[in-house]
mmCIF file of C-alpha atoms and ligand atoms in Angstrom:
data_model
loop_
_atom_site.group_PDB
_atom_site.id
_atom_site.type_symbol
_atom_site.label_atom_id
_atom_site.label_comp_id
_atom_site.label_asym_id
_atom_site.label_seq_id
_atom_site.Cartn_x
_atom_site.Cartn_y
_atom_site.Cartn_z
ATOM 1 C CA UNK A 881 5.266 -27.571 -18.320
ATOM 2 C CA UNK A 882 6.414 -24.657 -17.164
ATOM 3 C CA UNK A 883 5.132 -23.877 -13.146
ATOM 4 C CA UNK A 884 1.892 -22.369 -12.415
ATOM 5 C CA UNK A 885 2.757 -18.966 -11.280
ATOM 6 C CA UNK A 886 1.572 -16.583 -8.879
ATOM 7 C CA UNK A 887 0.965 -12.937 -7.759
ATOM 8 C CA UNK A 888 1.243 -12.283 -4.197
ATOM 9 C CA UNK A 889 -0.788 -9.638 -2.095
ATOM 10 C CA UNK A 890 -0.669 -8.534 1.303
ATOM 11 C CA UNK A 891 -3.320 -6.885 3.461
ATOM 12 C CA UNK A 892 -5.736 -7.906 0.483
ATOM 13 C CA UNK A 893 -8.829 -8.320 2.551
ATOM 14 C CA UNK A 894 -10.075 -4.510 1.183
ATOM 15 C CA UNK A 895 -9.162 -0.976 0.111
ATOM 16 C CA UNK A 896 -6.378 -0.612 -2.630
ATOM 17 C CA UNK A 897 -4.863 -4.411 -1.732
ATOM 18 C CA UNK A 898 -8.308 -5.893 -2.698
ATOM 19 C CA UNK A 899 -8.501 -3.986 -5.692
ATOM 20 C CA UNK A 900 -5.218 -4.984 -6.854
ATOM 21 C CA UNK A 901 -6.053 -8.559 -6.026
ATOM 22 C CA UNK A 902 -9.142 -7.787 -8.077
ATOM 23 C CA UNK A 903 -6.933 -5.864 -11.422
ATOM 24 C CA UNK A 904 -4.878 -8.688 -10.982
ATOM 25 C CA UNK A 905 -6.757 -11.472 -11.032
ATOM 26 C CA UNK A 906 -8.774 -9.563 -14.645
ATOM 27 C CA UNK A 907 -5.312 -10.119 -15.840
ATOM 28 C CA UNK A 908 -5.377 -13.599 -15.687
ATOM 29 C CA UNK A 909 -2.885 -14.068 -12.538
ATOM 30 C CA UNK A 910 -3.344 -16.719 -9.920
ATOM 31 C CA UNK A 911 -3.148 -15.035 -6.917
ATOM 32 C CA UNK A 912 -1.887 -15.466 -3.357
ATOM 33 C CA UNK A 913 -3.629 -13.476 -0.709
ATOM 34 C CA UNK A 914 -2.716 -11.968 2.958
ATOM 35 C CA UNK A 915 -4.487 -10.977 5.637
ATOM 36 C CA UNK A 916 -6.275 -10.544 9.117
ATOM 37 C CA UNK A 917 -8.335 -13.570 10.182
ATOM 38 C CA UNK A 918 -11.683 -12.894 9.937
ATOM 39 C CA UNK A 919 -11.068 -9.866 7.040
ATOM 40 C CA UNK A 920 -12.892 -11.877 4.760
ATOM 41 C CA UNK A 921 -9.670 -12.754 2.327
ATOM 42 C CA UNK A 922 -12.419 -15.660 2.197
ATOM 43 C CA UNK A 923 -15.591 -14.383 0.360
ATOM 44 C CA UNK A 924 -12.968 -12.249 -1.787
ATOM 45 C CA UNK A 925 -11.160 -15.334 -2.768
ATOM 46 C CA UNK A 926 -14.157 -17.052 -3.722
ATOM 47 C CA UNK A 927 -15.701 -14.117 -5.472
ATOM 48 C CA UNK A 928 -12.496 -13.624 -7.860
ATOM 49 C CA UNK A 929 -12.700 -17.542 -8.030
ATOM 50 C CA UNK A 930 -16.192 -17.890 -9.972
ATOM 51 C CA UNK A 931 -16.508 -15.314 -11.010
ATOM 52 C CA UNK A 932 -12.559 -14.622 -12.913
ATOM 53 C CA UNK A 933 -11.526 -18.277 -12.883
ATOM 54 C CA UNK A 934 -8.297 -17.445 -11.746
ATOM 55 C CA UNK A 935 -6.755 -19.726 -8.616
ATOM 56 C CA UNK A 936 -6.684 -17.494 -5.301
ATOM 57 C CA UNK A 937 -4.801 -19.055 -2.231
ATOM 58 C CA UNK A 938 -5.434 -16.943 0.873
ATOM 59 C CA UNK A 939 -3.534 -16.418 3.752
ATOM 60 C CA UNK A 940 -4.794 -15.393 6.999
ATOM 61 C CA UNK A 941 -1.668 -13.996 9.171
ATOM 62 C CA UNK A 942 -1.309 -10.760 11.506
ATOM 63 C CA UNK A 943 2.014 -9.174 9.266
ATOM 64 C CA UNK A 944 3.163 -8.104 12.639
ATOM 65 C CA UNK A 945 3.855 -10.574 14.690
ATOM 66 C CA UNK A 946 7.232 -12.184 15.393
ATOM 67 C CA UNK A 947 7.850 -15.111 12.751
ATOM 68 C CA UNK A 948 4.803 -14.799 10.300
ATOM 69 C CA UNK A 949 6.297 -13.883 7.416
ATOM 70 C CA UNK A 950 8.634 -16.212 8.112
ATOM 71 C CA UNK A 951 5.203 -18.794 7.858
ATOM 72 C CA UNK A 952 4.261 -17.462 4.851
ATOM 73 C CA UNK A 953 6.915 -18.004 3.683
ATOM 74 C CA UNK A 954 7.443 -22.062 4.482
ATOM 75 C CA UNK A 955 3.321 -22.473 3.220
ATOM 76 C CA UNK A 956 3.830 -21.114 0.132
ATOM 77 C CA UNK A 957 7.395 -23.611 0.004
ATOM 78 C CA UNK A 958 5.391 -26.740 1.379
ATOM 79 C CA UNK A 959 2.610 -26.311 -1.747
ATOM 80 C CA UNK A 960 5.600 -25.273 -4.033
ATOM 81 C CA UNK A 961 4.435 -21.846 -5.139
ATOM 82 C CA UNK A 962 5.963 -19.969 -7.715
ATOM 83 C CA UNK A 963 6.115 -16.326 -7.886
ATOM 84 C CA UNK A 964 6.677 -13.976 -10.686
ATOM 85 C CA UNK A 965 4.928 -10.814 -9.002
ATOM 86 C CA UNK A 966 4.669 -9.503 -5.342
ATOM 87 C CA UNK A 967 2.704 -6.238 -4.013
ATOM 88 C CA UNK A 968 3.454 -4.917 -0.202
ATOM 89 C CA UNK A 969 0.319 -3.088 -0.182
ATOM 90 C CA UNK A 970 -0.033 -4.077 4.230
ATOM 91 C CA UNK A 971 0.136 -0.513 5.689
ATOM 92 C CA UNK A 972 -0.993 1.307 8.374
ATOM 93 C CA UNK A 973 -1.897 4.800 8.829
ATOM 94 C CA UNK A 974 -2.032 7.022 11.981
ATOM 95 C CA UNK A 975 -3.034 11.329 12.344
ATOM 96 C CA UNK A 976 -2.572 11.917 15.274
ATOM 97 C CA UNK A 977 -0.497 14.114 17.392
ATOM 98 C CA UNK A 978 3.475 11.606 18.065
ATOM 99 C CA UNK A 979 2.432 12.557 21.861
ATOM 100 C CA UNK A 980 -0.373 10.984 21.336
ATOM 101 C CA UNK A 981 0.184 8.161 20.490
ATOM 102 C CA UNK A 982 1.271 4.465 22.163
ATOM 103 C CA UNK A 983 4.539 3.114 21.609
ATOM 104 C CA UNK A 984 3.623 0.038 21.018
ATOM 105 C CA UNK A 985 0.964 1.718 17.682
ATOM 106 C CA UNK A 986 4.153 3.165 17.178
ATOM 107 C CA UNK A 987 5.688 -0.761 17.449
ATOM 108 C CA UNK A 988 3.538 -2.307 15.327
ATOM 109 C CA UNK A 989 3.904 0.289 12.463
ATOM 110 C CA UNK A 990 6.754 0.140 11.700
ATOM 111 C CA UNK A 991 7.052 -3.721 12.261
ATOM 112 C CA UNK A 992 4.031 -3.303 9.016
ATOM 113 C CA UNK A 993 5.196 -0.864 6.822
ATOM 114 C CA UNK A 994 9.244 -1.325 6.678
ATOM 115 C CA UNK A 995 9.977 -5.266 8.559
ATOM 116 C CA UNK A 996 7.109 -7.364 6.919
ATOM 117 C CA UNK A 997 7.682 -5.509 2.896
ATOM 118 C CA UNK A 998 11.543 -5.387 3.979
ATOM 119 C CA UNK A 999 11.259 -9.185 4.941
ATOM 120 C CA UNK A 1000 9.004 -10.817 2.216
ATOM 121 C CA UNK A 1001 10.481 -8.974 -0.253
ATOM 122 C CA UNK A 1002 13.814 -10.392 0.786
ATOM 123 C CA UNK A 1003 12.216 -14.100 1.769
ATOM 124 C CA UNK A 1004 10.411 -14.627 -1.601
ATOM 125 C CA UNK A 1005 13.623 -12.796 -3.697
ATOM 126 C CA UNK A 1006 15.044 -15.916 -5.126
ATOM 127 C CA UNK A 1007 11.901 -17.639 -5.954
ATOM 128 C CA UNK A 1008 11.574 -14.213 -8.232
ATOM 129 C CA UNK A 1009 14.263 -15.118 -9.611
ATOM 130 C CA UNK A 1010 13.612 -18.195 -10.356
ATOM 131 C CA UNK A 1011 10.289 -16.923 -12.519
ATOM 132 C CA UNK A 1012 11.532 -14.028 -14.262
ATOM 133 C CA UNK A 1013 11.073 -11.637 -16.104
ATOM 134 C CA UNK A 1014 9.194 -10.708 -12.322
ATOM 135 C CA UNK A 1015 8.062 -7.294 -11.151
ATOM 136 C CA UNK A 1016 7.440 -5.753 -6.854
ATOM 137 C CA UNK A 1017 5.769 -3.333 -6.267
ATOM 138 C CA UNK A 1018 5.816 -1.207 -2.783
ATOM 139 C CA UNK A 1019 3.593 0.935 -2.053
ATOM 140 C CA UNK A 1020 4.832 4.041 -0.268
ATOM 141 C CA UNK A 1021 3.051 7.582 -0.686
ATOM 142 C CA UNK A 1022 2.312 11.022 -1.681
ATOM 143 C CA UNK A 1023 3.287 11.879 2.686
ATOM 144 C CA UNK A 1024 7.028 10.215 1.653
ATOM 145 C CA UNK A 1025 7.484 13.976 -0.713
ATOM 146 C CA UNK A 1026 6.432 15.644 2.573
ATOM 147 C CA UNK A 1027 7.592 16.094 6.397
ATOM 148 C CA UNK A 1028 3.919 16.239 8.039
ATOM 149 C CA UNK A 1029 2.427 17.342 11.107
ATOM 150 C CA UNK A 1030 0.291 13.941 12.177
ATOM 151 C CA UNK A 1031 1.639 11.949 10.235
ATOM 152 C CA UNK A 1032 5.289 11.398 11.522
ATOM 153 C CA UNK A 1033 5.940 7.724 11.471
ATOM 154 C CA UNK A 1034 3.570 7.038 8.980
ATOM 155 C CA UNK A 1035 5.971 9.748 6.777
ATOM 156 C CA UNK A 1036 9.032 7.887 7.997
ATOM 157 C CA UNK A 1037 8.036 4.376 7.044
ATOM 158 C CA UNK A 1038 7.252 5.109 3.780
ATOM 159 C CA UNK A 1039 9.907 7.154 2.919
ATOM 160 C CA UNK A 1040 11.666 3.869 3.860
ATOM 161 C CA UNK A 1041 10.087 1.857 1.352
ATOM 162 C CA UNK A 1042 10.801 4.758 -1.051
ATOM 163 C CA UNK A 1043 14.231 5.098 -0.154
ATOM 164 C CA UNK A 1044 14.508 1.430 -0.487
ATOM 165 C CA UNK A 1045 12.504 0.326 -3.415
ATOM 166 C CA UNK A 1046 14.449 2.640 -5.326
ATOM 167 C CA UNK A 1047 18.232 0.995 -4.170
ATOM 168 C CA UNK A 1048 16.903 -2.369 -5.308
ATOM 169 C CA UNK A 1049 15.287 -1.480 -8.491
ATOM 170 C CA UNK A 1050 18.622 -0.653 -9.187
ATOM 171 C CA UNK A 1051 20.746 -3.909 -7.646
ATOM 172 C CA UNK A 1052 18.510 -6.554 -8.900
ATOM 173 C CA UNK A 1053 17.483 -5.111 -12.393
ATOM 174 C CA UNK A 1054 20.076 -6.812 -14.308
ATOM 175 C CA UNK A 1055 18.407 -10.332 -12.692
ATOM 176 C CA UNK A 1056 14.906 -9.124 -14.926
ATOM 177 C CA UNK A 1057 12.818 -8.315 -12.091
ATOM 178 C CA UNK A 1058 11.865 -4.921 -12.010
ATOM 179 C CA UNK A 1059 11.682 -3.110 -9.152
ATOM 180 C CA UNK A 1060 8.601 -0.669 -8.441
ATOM 181 C CA UNK A 1061 7.489 2.214 -5.852
ATOM 182 C CA UNK A 1062 3.747 3.599 -5.667
ATOM 183 C CA UNK A 1063 3.470 6.841 -4.174
ATOM 184 C CA UNK A 1064 -0.449 7.696 -4.497
ATOM 185 C CA UNK A 1065 -2.474 10.235 -2.523
ATOM 186 C CA UNK A 1066 -5.021 11.103 -1.279
ATOM 187 C CA UNK A 1067 -7.746 7.450 -1.896
ATOM 188 C CA UNK A 1068 -10.809 5.975 -0.687
ATOM 189 C CA UNK A 1069 -10.059 3.188 0.186
ATOM 190 C CA UNK A 1070 -12.397 2.507 2.887
ATOM 191 C CA UNK A 1071 -15.934 4.203 5.068
ATOM 192 C CA UNK A 1072 -13.789 5.491 7.648
ATOM 193 C CA UNK A 1073 -11.513 6.909 4.884
ATOM 194 C CA UNK A 1074 -14.476 8.054 3.132
ATOM 195 C CA UNK A 1075 -16.146 10.098 5.174
ATOM 196 C CA UNK A 1076 -12.374 11.253 6.234
ATOM 197 C CA UNK A 1077 -12.045 13.019 3.286
ATOM 198 C CA UNK A 1078 -15.342 14.990 3.498
ATOM 199 C CA UNK A 1079 -13.999 17.138 5.681
ATOM 200 C CA UNK A 1080 -10.498 17.757 3.885
ATOM 201 C CA UNK A 1081 -10.544 20.953 1.996
ATOM 202 C CA UNK A 1082 -11.505 21.527 -1.701
ATOM 203 C CA UNK A 1083 -8.099 21.478 -2.863
ATOM 204 C CA UNK A 1084 -7.324 17.928 -1.238
ATOM 205 C CA UNK A 1085 -10.108 16.804 -2.293
ATOM 206 C CA UNK A 1086 -9.753 16.842 -6.103
ATOM 207 C CA UNK A 1087 -6.662 14.831 -5.567
ATOM 208 C CA UNK A 1088 -8.214 11.724 -4.108
ATOM 209 C CA UNK A 1089 -9.033 8.867 -6.090
ATOM 210 C CA UNK A 1090 -10.692 5.349 -6.488
ATOM 211 C CA UNK A 1091 -8.440 2.761 -5.356
ATOM 212 C CA UNK A 1092 -9.597 0.553 -8.782
ATOM 213 C CA UNK A 1093 -8.486 3.142 -10.994
ATOM 214 C CA UNK A 1094 -5.875 3.721 -9.197
ATOM 215 C CA UNK A 1095 -4.821 -0.091 -9.171
ATOM 216 C CA UNK A 1096 -5.138 -0.105 -12.698
ATOM 217 C CA UNK A 1097 -2.743 2.487 -13.601
ATOM 218 C CA UNK A 1098 0.011 1.379 -10.929
ATOM 219 C CA UNK A 1099 -0.268 -2.776 -12.067
ATOM 220 C CA UNK A 1100 -0.054 -1.143 -16.337
ATOM 221 C CA UNK A 1101 2.926 1.215 -14.733
ATOM 222 C CA UNK A 1102 4.833 -2.039 -12.516
ATOM 223 C CA UNK A 1103 4.498 -4.009 -16.491
ATOM 224 C CA UNK A 1104 6.382 -1.003 -18.208
ATOM 225 C CA UNK A 1105 9.560 -1.554 -15.591
ATOM 226 C CA UNK A 1106 8.756 2.670 -14.600
ATOM 227 C CA UNK A 1107 10.661 3.044 -10.981
ATOM 228 C CA UNK A 1108 8.623 5.404 -9.518
ATOM 229 C CA UNK A 1109 4.440 6.054 -10.006
ATOM 230 C CA UNK A 1110 2.359 8.919 -9.015
ATOM 231 C CA UNK A 1111 -1.201 7.969 -10.047
ATOM 232 C CA UNK A 1112 -3.425 11.492 -10.884
ATOM 233 C CA UNK A 1113 -2.365 15.002 -13.032
ATOM 234 C CA UNK A 1114 -3.295 16.475 -9.412
ATOM 235 C CA UNK A 1115 -0.808 14.296 -7.037
ATOM 236 C CA UNK A 1116 2.030 15.319 -9.553
ATOM 237 C CA UNK A 1117 1.367 18.790 -9.888
ATOM 238 C CA UNK A 1118 1.813 18.930 -5.729
ATOM 239 C CA UNK A 1119 4.724 17.457 -5.967
ATOM 240 C CA UNK A 1120 5.704 19.781 -8.356
ATOM 241 C CA UNK A 1121 4.883 23.244 -6.309
ATOM 242 C CA UNK A 1122 6.687 21.411 -3.496
ATOM 243 C CA UNK A 1123 9.752 21.910 -5.436
ATOM 244 C CA UNK A 1124 9.165 25.346 -6.791
ATOM 245 C CA UNK A 1125 7.338 26.288 -4.578
ATOM 246 C CA UNK A 1126 8.883 28.895 -1.189
ATOM 247 C CA UNK A 1127 9.699 27.207 2.263
ATOM 248 C CA UNK A 1128 7.459 29.516 4.287
ATOM 249 C CA UNK A 1129 4.654 28.666 1.584
ATOM 250 C CA UNK A 1130 5.209 25.405 1.267
ATOM 251 C CA UNK A 1131 4.833 25.397 5.141
ATOM 252 C CA UNK A 1132 1.558 27.557 4.875
ATOM 253 C CA UNK A 1133 -1.242 25.139 3.098
ATOM 254 C CA UNK A 1134 0.817 22.015 4.704
ATOM 255 C CA UNK A 1135 -0.601 23.624 8.481
ATOM 256 C CA UNK A 1136 -3.454 24.453 6.323
ATOM 257 C CA UNK A 1137 -4.379 21.765 4.533
ATOM 258 C CA UNK A 1138 -3.751 18.850 7.941
ATOM 259 C CA UNK A 1139 -6.233 22.068 10.547
ATOM 260 C CA UNK A 1140 -9.047 20.815 7.938
ATOM 261 C CA UNK A 1141 -8.417 17.247 8.336
ATOM 262 C CA UNK A 1142 -11.252 15.974 10.820
ATOM 263 C CA UNK A 1143 -11.370 12.535 11.321
ATOM 264 C CA UNK A 1144 -14.611 11.476 11.779
ATOM 265 C CA UNK A 1145 -13.756 9.789 15.537
ATOM 266 C CA UNK A 1146 -16.652 7.453 15.517
ATOM 267 C CA UNK A 1147 -16.798 4.993 12.717
ATOM 268 C CA UNK A 1148 -12.968 5.560 13.120
ATOM 269 C CA UNK A 1149 -13.421 3.447 15.944
ATOM 270 C CA UNK A 1150 -16.193 0.996 14.794
ATOM 271 C CA UNK A 1151 -13.998 0.145 11.699
ATOM 272 C CA UNK A 1152 -10.706 0.182 12.294
ATOM 273 C CA UNK A 1153 -9.953 0.785 16.897
ATOM 274 C CA UNK A 1154 -8.624 3.917 17.728
ATOM 275 C CA UNK A 1155 -4.929 4.582 16.084
ATOM 276 C CA UNK A 1156 -5.365 2.772 13.030
ATOM 277 C CA UNK A 1157 -6.815 4.840 10.351
ATOM 278 C CA UNK A 1158 -5.286 6.426 6.538
ATOM 279 C CA UNK A 1159 -5.955 10.612 6.184
ATOM 280 C CA UNK A 1160 -6.724 10.919 2.944
ATOM 281 C CA UNK A 1161 -5.942 14.352 2.605
ATOM 282 C CA UNK A 1162 -3.689 15.834 -0.316
ATOM 283 C CA UNK A 1163 -1.231 14.593 1.479
ATOM 284 C CA UNK A 1164 -2.081 11.216 2.756
HETATM 285 N N1 LIG B 1478 -5.600 4.663 1.607
HETATM 286 C C1 LIG B 1478 -4.910 6.052 1.486
HETATM 287 O O1 LIG B 1478 -5.722 7.341 1.111
HETATM 288 C C2 LIG B 1478 -3.689 5.904 1.596
HETATM 289 C C3 LIG B 1478 -2.729 6.583 0.465
HETATM 290 C C4 LIG B 1478 -1.159 6.984 0.731
HETATM 291 C C5 LIG B 1478 -1.368 5.815 0.570
HETATM 292 N N2 LIG B 1478 -2.001 4.645 1.657
HETATM 293 C C6 LIG B 1478 -1.118 3.744 1.584
HETATM 294 O O2 LIG B 1478 -1.822 2.272 0.379
HETATM 295 C C7 LIG B 1478 -2.029 0.706 0.647
HETATM 296 C C8 LIG B 1478 -3.089 0.336 1.522
HETATM 297 O O3 LIG B 1478 -3.976 1.583 2.284
HETATM 298 P P1 LIG B 1478 -6.429 1.462 2.215
HETATM 299 O O4 LIG B 1478 -5.872 3.034 2.369
HETATM 300 O O5 LIG B 1478 -5.832 -0.015 1.582
HETATM 301 O O6 LIG B 1478 -5.781 0.018 3.672
HETATM 302 P P2 LIG B 1478 -6.788 -0.671 4.583
HETATM 303 O O7 LIG B 1478 -8.321 0.225 3.853
HETATM 304 O O8 LIG B 1478 -6.606 -0.081 5.671
HETATM 305 O O9 LIG B 1478 -6.726 -1.645 4.103
HETATM 306 C C9 LIG B 1478 -5.051 -2.655 4.855
HETATM 307 C C10 LIG B 1478 -5.379 -3.270 4.976
HETATM 308 O O10 LIG B 1478 -4.222 -4.068 4.946
HETATM 309 C C11 LIG B 1478 -4.580 -6.037 5.918
HETATM 310 N N3 LIG B 1478 -3.748 -5.431 7.418
HETATM 311 C C12 LIG B 1478 -3.464 -4.340 8.053
HETATM 312 N N4 LIG B 1478 -2.744 -4.229 8.832
HETATM 313 C C13 LIG B 1478 -2.415 -5.943 8.602
HETATM 314 C C14 LIG B 1478 -1.704 -7.354 9.496
HETATM 315 N N5 LIG B 1478 -0.703 -6.474 10.520
HETATM 316 N N6 LIG B 1478 -1.129 -7.923 8.723
HETATM 317 C C15 LIG B 1478 -1.364 -8.842 8.047
HETATM 318 N N7 LIG B 1478 -2.375 -6.950 7.023
HETATM 319 C C16 LIG B 1478 -2.769 -6.373 7.596
HETATM 320 C C17 LIG B 1478 -6.057 -5.323 6.476
HETATM 321 O O11 LIG B 1478 -6.384 -6.575 7.178
HETATM 322 P P3 LIG B 1478 -7.208 -6.456 7.760
HETATM 323 O O12 LIG B 1478 -8.606 -6.084 6.192
HETATM 324 O O13 LIG B 1478 -7.830 -8.407 8.019
HETATM 325 O O14 LIG B 1478 -7.571 -4.934 8.331
HETATM 326 C C18 LIG B 1478 -6.198 -4.665 4.631
HETATM 327 O O15 LIG B 1478 -6.188 -6.005 4.025
HETATM 328 C C19 LIG B 1478 -0.926 1.104 2.649
HETATM 329 O O16 LIG B 1478 0.311 0.735 2.734
HETATM 330 C C20 LIG B 1478 -1.446 3.056 2.750
HETATM 331 O O17 LIG B 1478 -0.155 2.644 3.273
HETATM 332 C C21 LIG B 1478 -2.810 4.510 0.823
#
C-alpha cells in the first residue's frame, strides 16, 4: 500500500499559513502544521479534521530556537511521516527604522525568515525526493523586488528566499521536485495588519488581497510548477512600473508610500509585541 503523504506548513496558526492549511485540506491533502505554542493550532486542526476529514498533525515549536528544525525533523521521522509538499510560510516583518530595532529582534527575524526556511528545506529534501512529484513553496514578498526604508532586514530576508528558491528550483527539477517562490503584496492577514492597512494610500489599498485568495492562487501555481508566483494584477503592475520608471520617480513614490503608513501601535503591541508586525502596504 502506498504511504500516506503529508504537506508540511510552517506558521500555520494564523494569517496566510492558516489559509494554506484550509486550502490544502480542501484539496484532500493531509497536514503537518507548525506554529508557536498556545497559538490555537489544536483548534484549527480539530476544525479541519471535523469539516474536511483529512489527517492533521500539529507541532508547537519556536523555529527561531537552536535545534528546533532538527527536532521537528526527528519528531516526524519517529512517526514515519512521509511528505510530498512543504510550505515555508512562517515569517516576521518589521516597519521600524533600522536604528530603532534591537539586535535581538533582527537575530530572531533572520533566524525565522532565513535560517528556518533553509534548514527545513535541507532536512526534508531526501523525503521529498522519495515521494515525487513533490513541491516546495517558499513565501517571500513583493518587498524582495524593492529597496524599502523601514523594511531593510525584512526585505533582505525576503530577497534571500527569492534567490535561494530560484537557484534550488534549477537544481532539483530533474528529481521531479518543484520549487516555487511566492511574492505577495499586502494582505489582510491579522487584525493588527488590517488596522494598519486602513492607513495606507488609496493606490496601495487597491493592491491588498485576502490571504484565502493568495493561498488559492499560490497552490494552483505551485502544482503547475510556476517558478515565481506574484498574486494580484496590481502587484504585477507595481513590479512592471518599478522596471520602467526612472529612479528619481520610483524613489518619490516609495518615500511617499512609506510616509503614509501609520501602524496602529496600540493594536500592534496588543497582538504582536512591539516589533513584529508586517506592514501591508503596496510594498509589503
Ligand atoms: N501580511 C502581509 O502583508 C505579507 C505580505 C507579504 C509577505 N508576507 C509573508 O507571508 C508570510 C505569512 O505572513 P502573515 O501576515 O500571515 O503572518 P502572521 O499572521 O503574523 O502569521 C505568522 C505565522 O508564523 C508563526 N510564527 C511566528 N513566529 C514563529 C516562530 N518563531 N516559530 C514558529 N512559527 C512562528 C505564527 O505563529 P503564532 O500565531 O503563534 O504567532 C503564525 O502562525 C510571512 O512569511 C510574511 O513575510 C506577508
